Short mmCIF file of C-alpha atoms in Angstrom, two decimals:
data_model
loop_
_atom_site.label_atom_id
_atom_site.label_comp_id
_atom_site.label_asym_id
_atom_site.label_seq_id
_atom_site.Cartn_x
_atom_site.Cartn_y
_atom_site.Cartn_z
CA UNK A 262 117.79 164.24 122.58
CA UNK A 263 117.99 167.18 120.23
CA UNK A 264 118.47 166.51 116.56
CA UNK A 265 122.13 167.88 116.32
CA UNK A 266 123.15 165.08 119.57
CA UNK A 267 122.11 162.48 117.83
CA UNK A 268 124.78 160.34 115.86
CA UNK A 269 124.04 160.07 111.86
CA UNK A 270 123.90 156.80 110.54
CA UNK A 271 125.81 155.71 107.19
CA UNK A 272 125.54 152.83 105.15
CA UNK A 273 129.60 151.86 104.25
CA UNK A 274 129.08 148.09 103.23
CA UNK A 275 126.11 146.04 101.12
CA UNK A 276 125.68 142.40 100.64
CA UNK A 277 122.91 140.97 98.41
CA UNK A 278 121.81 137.21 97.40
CA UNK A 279 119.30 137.82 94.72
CA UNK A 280 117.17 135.86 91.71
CA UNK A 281 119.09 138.52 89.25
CA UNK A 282 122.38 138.23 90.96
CA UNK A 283 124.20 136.87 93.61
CA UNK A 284 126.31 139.85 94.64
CA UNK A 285 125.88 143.66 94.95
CA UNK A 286 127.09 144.07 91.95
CA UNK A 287 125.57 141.58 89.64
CA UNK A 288 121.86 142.62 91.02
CA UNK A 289 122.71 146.33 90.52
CA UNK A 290 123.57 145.85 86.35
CA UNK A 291 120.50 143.52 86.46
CA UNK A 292 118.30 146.06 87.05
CA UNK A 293 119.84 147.80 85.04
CA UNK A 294 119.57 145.55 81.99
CA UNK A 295 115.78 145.11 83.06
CA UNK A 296 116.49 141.47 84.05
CA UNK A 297 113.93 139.54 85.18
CA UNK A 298 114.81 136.31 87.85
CA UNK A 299 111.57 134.35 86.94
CA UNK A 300 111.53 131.15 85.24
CA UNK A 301 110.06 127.57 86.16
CA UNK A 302 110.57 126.38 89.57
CA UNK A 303 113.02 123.66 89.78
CA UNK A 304 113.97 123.50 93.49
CA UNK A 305 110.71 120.66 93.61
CA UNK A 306 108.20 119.17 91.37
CA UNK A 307 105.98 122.15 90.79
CA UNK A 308 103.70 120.33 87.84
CA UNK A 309 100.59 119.86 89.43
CA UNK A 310 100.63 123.29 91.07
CA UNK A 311 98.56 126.19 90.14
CA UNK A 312 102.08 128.35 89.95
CA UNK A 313 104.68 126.31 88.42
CA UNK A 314 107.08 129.29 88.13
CA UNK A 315 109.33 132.02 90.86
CA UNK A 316 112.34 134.00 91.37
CA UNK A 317 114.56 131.31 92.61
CA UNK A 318 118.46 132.16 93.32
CA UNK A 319 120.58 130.30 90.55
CA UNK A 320 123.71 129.21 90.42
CA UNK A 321 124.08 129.55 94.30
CA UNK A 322 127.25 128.46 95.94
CA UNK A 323 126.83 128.67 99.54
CA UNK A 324 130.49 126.77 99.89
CA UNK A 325 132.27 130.43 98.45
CA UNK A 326 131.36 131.85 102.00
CA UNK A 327 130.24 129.28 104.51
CA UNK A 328 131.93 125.41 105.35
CA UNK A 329 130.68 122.41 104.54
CA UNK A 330 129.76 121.64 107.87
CA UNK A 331 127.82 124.55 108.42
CA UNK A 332 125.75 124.56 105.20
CA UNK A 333 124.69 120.85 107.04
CA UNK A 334 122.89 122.63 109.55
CA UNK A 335 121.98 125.38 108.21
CA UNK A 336 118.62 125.98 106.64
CA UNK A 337 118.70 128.02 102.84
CA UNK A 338 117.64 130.94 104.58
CA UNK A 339 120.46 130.92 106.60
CA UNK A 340 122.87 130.40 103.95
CA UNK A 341 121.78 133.17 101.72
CA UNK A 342 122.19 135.23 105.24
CA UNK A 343 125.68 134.22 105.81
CA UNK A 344 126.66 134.84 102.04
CA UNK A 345 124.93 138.26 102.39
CA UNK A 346 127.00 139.61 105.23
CA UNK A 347 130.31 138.23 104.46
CA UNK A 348 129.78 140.16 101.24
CA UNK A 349 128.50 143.44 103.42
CA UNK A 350 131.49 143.23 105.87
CA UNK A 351 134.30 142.07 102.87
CA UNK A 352 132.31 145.46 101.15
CA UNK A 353 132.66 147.73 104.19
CA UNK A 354 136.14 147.29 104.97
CA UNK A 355 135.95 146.90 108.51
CA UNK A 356 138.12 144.89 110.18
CA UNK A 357 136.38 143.91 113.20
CA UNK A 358 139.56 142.57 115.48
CA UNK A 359 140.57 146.41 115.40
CA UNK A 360 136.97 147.20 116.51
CA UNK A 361 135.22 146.97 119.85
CA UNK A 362 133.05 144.20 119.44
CA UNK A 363 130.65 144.66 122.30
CA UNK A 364 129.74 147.78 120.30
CA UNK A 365 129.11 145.64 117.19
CA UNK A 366 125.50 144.08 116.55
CA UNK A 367 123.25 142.32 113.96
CA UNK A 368 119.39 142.69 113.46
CA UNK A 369 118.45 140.04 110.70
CA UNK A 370 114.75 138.55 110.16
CA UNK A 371 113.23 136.12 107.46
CA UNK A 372 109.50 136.62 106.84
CA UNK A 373 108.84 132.60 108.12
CA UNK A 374 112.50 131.08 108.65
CA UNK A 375 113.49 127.67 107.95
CA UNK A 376 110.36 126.33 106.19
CA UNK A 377 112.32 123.92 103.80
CA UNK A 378 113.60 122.86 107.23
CA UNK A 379 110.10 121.79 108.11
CA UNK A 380 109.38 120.37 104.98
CA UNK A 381 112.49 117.90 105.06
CA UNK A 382 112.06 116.44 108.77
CA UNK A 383 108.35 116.12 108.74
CA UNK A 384 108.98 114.21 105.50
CA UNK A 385 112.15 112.58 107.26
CA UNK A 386 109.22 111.68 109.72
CA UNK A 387 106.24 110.55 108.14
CA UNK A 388 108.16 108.38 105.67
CA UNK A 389 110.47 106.65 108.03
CA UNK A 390 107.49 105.14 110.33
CA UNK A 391 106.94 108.29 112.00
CA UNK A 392 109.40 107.72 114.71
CA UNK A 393 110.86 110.74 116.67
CA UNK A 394 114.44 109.24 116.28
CA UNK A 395 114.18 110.31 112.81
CA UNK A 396 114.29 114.30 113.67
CA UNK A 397 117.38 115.43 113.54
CA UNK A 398 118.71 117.32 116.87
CA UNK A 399 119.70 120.61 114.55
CA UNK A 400 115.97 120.69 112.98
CA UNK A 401 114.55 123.98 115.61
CA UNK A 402 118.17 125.61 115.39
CA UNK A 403 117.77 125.46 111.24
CA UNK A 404 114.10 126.07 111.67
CA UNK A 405 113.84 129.52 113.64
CA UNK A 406 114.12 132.87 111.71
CA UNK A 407 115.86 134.65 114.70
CA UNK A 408 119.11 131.86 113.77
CA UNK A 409 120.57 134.18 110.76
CA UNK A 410 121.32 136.65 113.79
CA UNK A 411 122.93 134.36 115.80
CA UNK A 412 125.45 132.74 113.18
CA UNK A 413 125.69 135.88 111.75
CA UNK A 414 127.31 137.56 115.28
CA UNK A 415 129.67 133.95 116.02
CA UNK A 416 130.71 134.51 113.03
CA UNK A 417 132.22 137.89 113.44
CA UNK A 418 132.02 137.66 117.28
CA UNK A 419 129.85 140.32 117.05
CA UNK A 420 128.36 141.15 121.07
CA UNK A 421 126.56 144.09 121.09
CA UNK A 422 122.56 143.65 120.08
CA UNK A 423 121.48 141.29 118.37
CA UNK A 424 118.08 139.45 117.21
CA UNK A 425 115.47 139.12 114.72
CA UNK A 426 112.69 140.71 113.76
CA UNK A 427 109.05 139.19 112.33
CA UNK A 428 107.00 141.36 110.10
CA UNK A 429 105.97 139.55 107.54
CA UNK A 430 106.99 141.38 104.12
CA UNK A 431 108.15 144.52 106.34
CA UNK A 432 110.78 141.94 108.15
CA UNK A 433 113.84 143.45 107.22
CA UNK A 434 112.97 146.82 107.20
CA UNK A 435 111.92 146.68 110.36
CA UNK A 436 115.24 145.28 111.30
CA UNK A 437 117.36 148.52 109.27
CA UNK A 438 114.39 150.62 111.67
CA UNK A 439 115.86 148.91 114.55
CA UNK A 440 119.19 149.08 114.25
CA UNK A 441 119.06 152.72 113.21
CA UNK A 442 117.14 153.59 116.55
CA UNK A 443 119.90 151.39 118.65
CA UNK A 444 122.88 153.21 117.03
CA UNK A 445 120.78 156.82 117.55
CA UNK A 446 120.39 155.68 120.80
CA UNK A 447 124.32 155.19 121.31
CA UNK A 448 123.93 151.20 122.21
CA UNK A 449 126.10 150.35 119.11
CA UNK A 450 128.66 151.79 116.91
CA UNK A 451 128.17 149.32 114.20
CA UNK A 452 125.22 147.16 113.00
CA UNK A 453 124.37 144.42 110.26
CA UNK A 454 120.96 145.03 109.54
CA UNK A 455 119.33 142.71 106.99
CA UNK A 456 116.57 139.85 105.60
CA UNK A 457 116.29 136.83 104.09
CA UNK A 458 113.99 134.41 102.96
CA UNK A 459 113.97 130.74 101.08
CA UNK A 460 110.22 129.79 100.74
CA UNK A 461 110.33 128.37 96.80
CA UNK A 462 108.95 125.23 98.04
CA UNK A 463 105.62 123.25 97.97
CA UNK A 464 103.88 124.72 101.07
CA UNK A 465 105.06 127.87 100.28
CA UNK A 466 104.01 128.00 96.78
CA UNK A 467 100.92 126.06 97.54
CA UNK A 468 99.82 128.73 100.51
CA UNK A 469 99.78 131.63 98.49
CA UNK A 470 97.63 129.58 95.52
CA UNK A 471 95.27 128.86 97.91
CA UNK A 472 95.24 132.37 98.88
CA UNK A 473 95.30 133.58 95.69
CA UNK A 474 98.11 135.53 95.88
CA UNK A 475 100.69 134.64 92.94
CA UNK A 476 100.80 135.00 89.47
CA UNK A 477 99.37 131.80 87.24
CA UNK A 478 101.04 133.31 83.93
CA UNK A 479 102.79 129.62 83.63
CA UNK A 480 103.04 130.40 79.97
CA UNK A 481 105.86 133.60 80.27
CA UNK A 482 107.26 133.76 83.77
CA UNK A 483 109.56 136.41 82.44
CA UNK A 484 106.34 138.73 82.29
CA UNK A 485 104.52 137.49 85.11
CA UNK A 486 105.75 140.33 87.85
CA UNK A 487 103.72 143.24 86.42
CA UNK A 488 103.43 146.30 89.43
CA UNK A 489 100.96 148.93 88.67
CA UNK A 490 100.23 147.25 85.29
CA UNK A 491 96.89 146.83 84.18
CA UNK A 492 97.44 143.05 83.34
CA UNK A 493 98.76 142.19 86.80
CA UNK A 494 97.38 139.22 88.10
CA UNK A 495 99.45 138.54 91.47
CA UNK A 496 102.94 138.61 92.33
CA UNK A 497 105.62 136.53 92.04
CA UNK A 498 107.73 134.24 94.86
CA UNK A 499 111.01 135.26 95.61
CA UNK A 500 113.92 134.18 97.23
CA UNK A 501 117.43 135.52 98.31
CA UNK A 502 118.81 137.87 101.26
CA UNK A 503 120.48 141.37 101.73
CA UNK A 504 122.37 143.19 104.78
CA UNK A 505 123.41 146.55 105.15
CA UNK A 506 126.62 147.06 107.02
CA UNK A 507 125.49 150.61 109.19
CA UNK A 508 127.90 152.38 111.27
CA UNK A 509 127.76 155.57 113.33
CA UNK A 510 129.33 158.90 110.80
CA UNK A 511 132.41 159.36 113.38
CA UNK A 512 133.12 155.41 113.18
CA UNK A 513 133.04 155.56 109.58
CA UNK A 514 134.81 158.76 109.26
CA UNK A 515 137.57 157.38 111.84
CA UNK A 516 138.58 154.85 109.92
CA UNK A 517 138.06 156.54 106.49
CA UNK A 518 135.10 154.43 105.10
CA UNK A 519 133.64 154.70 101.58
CA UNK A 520 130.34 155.64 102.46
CA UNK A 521 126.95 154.95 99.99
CA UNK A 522 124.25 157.07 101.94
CA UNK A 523 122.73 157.77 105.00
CA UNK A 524 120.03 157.02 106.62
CA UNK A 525 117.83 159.86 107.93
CA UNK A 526 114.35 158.51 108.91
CA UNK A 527 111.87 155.95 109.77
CA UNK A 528 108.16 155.44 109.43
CA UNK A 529 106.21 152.99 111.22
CA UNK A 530 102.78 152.31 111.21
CA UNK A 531 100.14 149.44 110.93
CA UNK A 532 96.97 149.89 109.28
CA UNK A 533 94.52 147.97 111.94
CA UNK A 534 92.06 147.25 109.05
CA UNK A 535 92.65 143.52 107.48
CA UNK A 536 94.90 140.40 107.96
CA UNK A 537 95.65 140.72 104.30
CA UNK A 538 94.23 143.94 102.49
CA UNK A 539 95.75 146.93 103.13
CA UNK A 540 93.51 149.84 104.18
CA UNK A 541 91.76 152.17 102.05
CA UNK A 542 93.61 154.50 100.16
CA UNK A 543 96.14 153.48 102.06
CA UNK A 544 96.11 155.29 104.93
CA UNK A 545 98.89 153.03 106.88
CA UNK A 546 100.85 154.03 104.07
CA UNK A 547 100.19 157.60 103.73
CA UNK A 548 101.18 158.15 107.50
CA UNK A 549 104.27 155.87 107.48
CA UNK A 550 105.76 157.93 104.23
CA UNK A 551 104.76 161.37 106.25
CA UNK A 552 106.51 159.45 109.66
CA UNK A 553 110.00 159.07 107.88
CA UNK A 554 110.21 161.96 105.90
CA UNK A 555 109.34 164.14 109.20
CA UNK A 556 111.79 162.01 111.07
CA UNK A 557 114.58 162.78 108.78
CA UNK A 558 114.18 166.60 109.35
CA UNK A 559 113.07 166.45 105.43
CA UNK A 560 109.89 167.84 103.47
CA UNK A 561 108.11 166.56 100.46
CA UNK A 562 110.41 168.62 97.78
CA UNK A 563 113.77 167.13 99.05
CA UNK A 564 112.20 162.63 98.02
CA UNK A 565 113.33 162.13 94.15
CA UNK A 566 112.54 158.63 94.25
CA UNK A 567 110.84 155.85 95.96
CA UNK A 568 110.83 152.26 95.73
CA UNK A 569 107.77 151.07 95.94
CA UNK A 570 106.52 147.64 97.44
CA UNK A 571 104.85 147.30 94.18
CA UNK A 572 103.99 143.76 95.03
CA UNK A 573 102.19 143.11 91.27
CA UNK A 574 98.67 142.44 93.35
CA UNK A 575 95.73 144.64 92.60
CA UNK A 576 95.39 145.60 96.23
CA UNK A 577 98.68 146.82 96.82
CA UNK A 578 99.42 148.94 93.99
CA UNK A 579 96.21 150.83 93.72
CA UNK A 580 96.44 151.89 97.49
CA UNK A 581 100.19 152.57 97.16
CA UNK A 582 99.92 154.68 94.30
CA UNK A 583 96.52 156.23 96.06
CA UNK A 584 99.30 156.81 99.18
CA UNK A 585 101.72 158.73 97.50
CA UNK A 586 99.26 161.00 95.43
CA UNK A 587 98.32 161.52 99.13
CA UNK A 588 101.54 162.18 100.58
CA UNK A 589 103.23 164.50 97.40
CA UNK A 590 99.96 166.34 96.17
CA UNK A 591 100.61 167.83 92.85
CA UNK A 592 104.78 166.84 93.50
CA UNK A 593 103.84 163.11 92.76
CA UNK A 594 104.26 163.02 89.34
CA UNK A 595 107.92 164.77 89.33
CA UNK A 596 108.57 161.52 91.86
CA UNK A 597 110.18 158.57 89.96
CA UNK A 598 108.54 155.78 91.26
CA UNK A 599 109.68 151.80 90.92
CA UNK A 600 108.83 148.91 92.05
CA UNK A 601 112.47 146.23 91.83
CA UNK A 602 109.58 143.36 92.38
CA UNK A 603 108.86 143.57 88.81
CA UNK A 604 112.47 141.74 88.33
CA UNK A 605 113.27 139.94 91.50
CA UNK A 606 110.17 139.32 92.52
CA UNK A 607 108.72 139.30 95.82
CA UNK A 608 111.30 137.96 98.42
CA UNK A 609 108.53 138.67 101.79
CA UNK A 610 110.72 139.08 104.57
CA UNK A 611 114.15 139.80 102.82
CA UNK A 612 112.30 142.46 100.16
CA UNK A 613 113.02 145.19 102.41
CA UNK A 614 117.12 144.76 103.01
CA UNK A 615 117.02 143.95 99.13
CA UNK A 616 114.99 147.08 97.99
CA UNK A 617 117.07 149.67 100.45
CA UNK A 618 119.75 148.42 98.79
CA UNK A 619 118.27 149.34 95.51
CA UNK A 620 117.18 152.25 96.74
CA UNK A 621 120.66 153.13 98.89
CA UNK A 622 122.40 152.33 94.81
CA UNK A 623 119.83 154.48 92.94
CA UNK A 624 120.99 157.43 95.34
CA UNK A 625 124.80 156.68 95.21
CA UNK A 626 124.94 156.52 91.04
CA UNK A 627 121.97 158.86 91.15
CA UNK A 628 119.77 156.23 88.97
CA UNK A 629 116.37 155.03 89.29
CA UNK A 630 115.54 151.61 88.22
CA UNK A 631 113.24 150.61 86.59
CA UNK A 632 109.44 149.04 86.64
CA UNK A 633 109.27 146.49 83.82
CA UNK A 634 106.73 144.57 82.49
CA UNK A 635 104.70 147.68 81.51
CA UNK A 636 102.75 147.17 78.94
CA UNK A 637 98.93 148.93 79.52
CA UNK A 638 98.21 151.87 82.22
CA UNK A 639 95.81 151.25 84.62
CA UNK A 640 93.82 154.03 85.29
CA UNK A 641 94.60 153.64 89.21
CA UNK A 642 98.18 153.58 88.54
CA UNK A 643 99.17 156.96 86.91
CA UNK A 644 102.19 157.91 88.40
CA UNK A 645 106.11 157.84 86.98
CA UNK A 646 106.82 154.04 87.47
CA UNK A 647 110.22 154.38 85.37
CA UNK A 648 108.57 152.35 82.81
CA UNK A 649 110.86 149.41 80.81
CA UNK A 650 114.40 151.84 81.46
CA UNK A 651 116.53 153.07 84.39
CA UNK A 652 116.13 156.38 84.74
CA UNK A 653 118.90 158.99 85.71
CA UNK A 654 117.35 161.72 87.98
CA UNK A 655 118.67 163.71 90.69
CA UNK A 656 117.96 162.02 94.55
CA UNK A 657 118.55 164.02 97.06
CA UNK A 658 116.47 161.50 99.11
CA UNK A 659 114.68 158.51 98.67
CA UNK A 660 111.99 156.49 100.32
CA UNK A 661 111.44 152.58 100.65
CA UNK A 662 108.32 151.27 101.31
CA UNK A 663 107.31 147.64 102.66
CA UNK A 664 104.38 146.70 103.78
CA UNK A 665 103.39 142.82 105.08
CA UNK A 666 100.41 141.03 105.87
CA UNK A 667 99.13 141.68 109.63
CA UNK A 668 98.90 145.64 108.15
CA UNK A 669 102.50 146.48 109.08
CA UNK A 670 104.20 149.52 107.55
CA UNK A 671 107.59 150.11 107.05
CA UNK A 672 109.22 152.87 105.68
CA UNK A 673 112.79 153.80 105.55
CA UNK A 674 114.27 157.30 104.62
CA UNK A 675 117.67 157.89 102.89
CA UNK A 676 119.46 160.48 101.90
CA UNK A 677 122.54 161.47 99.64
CA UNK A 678 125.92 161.40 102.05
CA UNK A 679 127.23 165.06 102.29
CA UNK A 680 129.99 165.27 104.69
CA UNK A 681 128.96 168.79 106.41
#
């Protein structure tokens, strides 16, 4: 299809459950304020763990959006879905009896899905004799990740596409990449595109100890998400959910939508190299950044700022950082560069519907935000990380990266709305 038949897709509504802020709002002015979401864990006894702190959601009320009954059988991932996208839709405006549903759709994922689910009947299980009556009949509905779709679309009576996608810490991108091709593809007018994730809880925690993955600064939690810093010593568990409310320019436009930006382009790539490690100077990386920003019709001059995945794991930065020098040549330090992980910390498979909303904010108040918990350059990590302070810059366009264990890439390209 040539370029000028194919519809343009605009962001008009947001909806974020976060560790700095449970709505759009509140997690925008907490990056702002350099707010960091990690303290000790208190959703379980986390004392004899190596990693006794996270990013947990606080002061959660799942009962503002969602009944009593459903929170019941609904898992935590769920919930911080649900609360996500009535925020998105109350955000966008639409009112979707006026709208043709069968051209309305979700794509939602969550990194592992219902795993305090698990956790609760197996205990339910083991402890009470170990008989099967003791499961309860809603425990694989709460338990798969592709649910958050489904309640998600009764809710709204939403028919057009809908599923979930599984990408590790590239979920939810993946899902924005998705529904972006099905609207370009003229299957849907309108989409809720999104991730979330609820893994603060003792296998979670205690699988990425054992893999060495998280942060043991027990002593300051508040410092323990360093990206690119030369004191990083592994990230930090998240947990929350965010969905983008996407509709085709000419539905917006029809019904006289506030739109925040627009999305322009996609990269998507997987390294083939390591279950864990990403590849060499990241070359999964390089070619997903160079995917999206060719997809959008765009060049290297027109990105002012990209969200990194900026995990806080020695891996991961060195090769993103590597990537970009790659990808922008002698443009990459004029790039403002941040990684939101540093405050929220990592949220696996809802980091990417979180971070594009970052990144979709930093383009609409034209403000980058910040990296903090820099205190000492590594020598791998030279480039303009927005150190400690939001930064207000001109962007044009943006990038956000995501990138999940398995080698998955994920990069989405947006781009200030201009009506013309």
């Amino acid at each position: 299809m040539p370029r000028n038949e194919i519809p343009r897709i605009v962001i008009t509504g947001l909806g974020a459950i976060t560790p700095i802020g449970n709505s759009v709002t509140d997690f925008w002015n907490g990056m702002m304020a350099c707010k960091s979401g990690a303290a000790d864990i208190t959703r379980f006894d986390a004392s004899e763990f190596d990693t006794r702190f996270a990013c947990e959601v606080k002061e959660y009320d799942p009962l503002v959006h969602i009944t009593r009954k459903e929170v019941q059988r609904m898992d935590l991932f769920t919930q911080f879905a649900m609360s996500a996208a009535v925020m998105a839709v109350e955000d966008s405006g639409i009112d979707f009896e006026a709208s043709n549903r069968e051209r309305a759709g979700v794509v939602f994922g969550s990194g592992i899905g219902g795993m305090w689910t698990y956790h609760n009947q197996q205990t339910n299980l083991f402890e009470r004799g170990g008989k099967p009556d003791r499961i309860s009949p809603f425990f694989v509905p709460m338990l798969i990740s592709d649910i958050a779709a489904g309640h998600i679309a009764i809710r709204y009576g939403l028919k057009g596409p809908n599923y979930g996608t599984v990408s590790a810490c590239a979920t939810s991108s993946h899902s924005i990449a998705d529904a972006f091709m099905l609207m370009q593809r003229g299957m849907a007018d309108v989409m809720l595109a999104g991730g979330s994730e609820a893994v603060v809880c003792p296998m979670g925690i205690g699988g990425f100890n054992a893999m060495k993955a998280l942060s043991t600064r027990n002593d300051d939690p508040s410092t323990a998400s360093r990206p690119f810093d030369l004191g990083r010593d592994g990230f930090v568990m998240g947990e929350g959910g965010g969905i983008l409310v996407l509709e085709t320019f000419e539905h917006a436009q029809n019904r006289g939508a506030r739109i925040y930006a627009e999305v322009v382009g996609i990269g998507l790539t997987d390294d083939a190299f390591h279950i864990t490690q990403p590849a060499p100077g990241g070359e999964g990386a390089v070619r997903s950044m160079k995917l999206a920003i060719e997809d959008a019709g765009l060049t290297t001059d027109d990105i002012g700022y990209i969200n990194a995945h900026g995990t806080s794991t020695s891996f991961n930065d060195r090769s993103e950082s590597a990537a970009i020098r790659t990808v922008f040549g002698d443009r990459a330090n004029d790039i403002v560069v941040s990684s939101t992980k540093s405050m929220t910390g990592h949220l696996l498979g809802a980091a990417g519907a979180v971070e594009a909303i970052a990144t979709t904010l930093a383009i609409y108040n034209q403000m980058a935000p910040p990296t903090i918990n820099q205190f000492e350059v590594d020598p791998d990590c030279t480039l303009n990380y927005a150190p400690n302070k939001a930064v207000p810059t001109e962007i044009r366009a943006a990038l956000s990266n995501t990138f999940g264990f398995g080698g998955h890439n994920a990069t989405l390209c947006f781009a200030k709305f201009i009506a013309d």
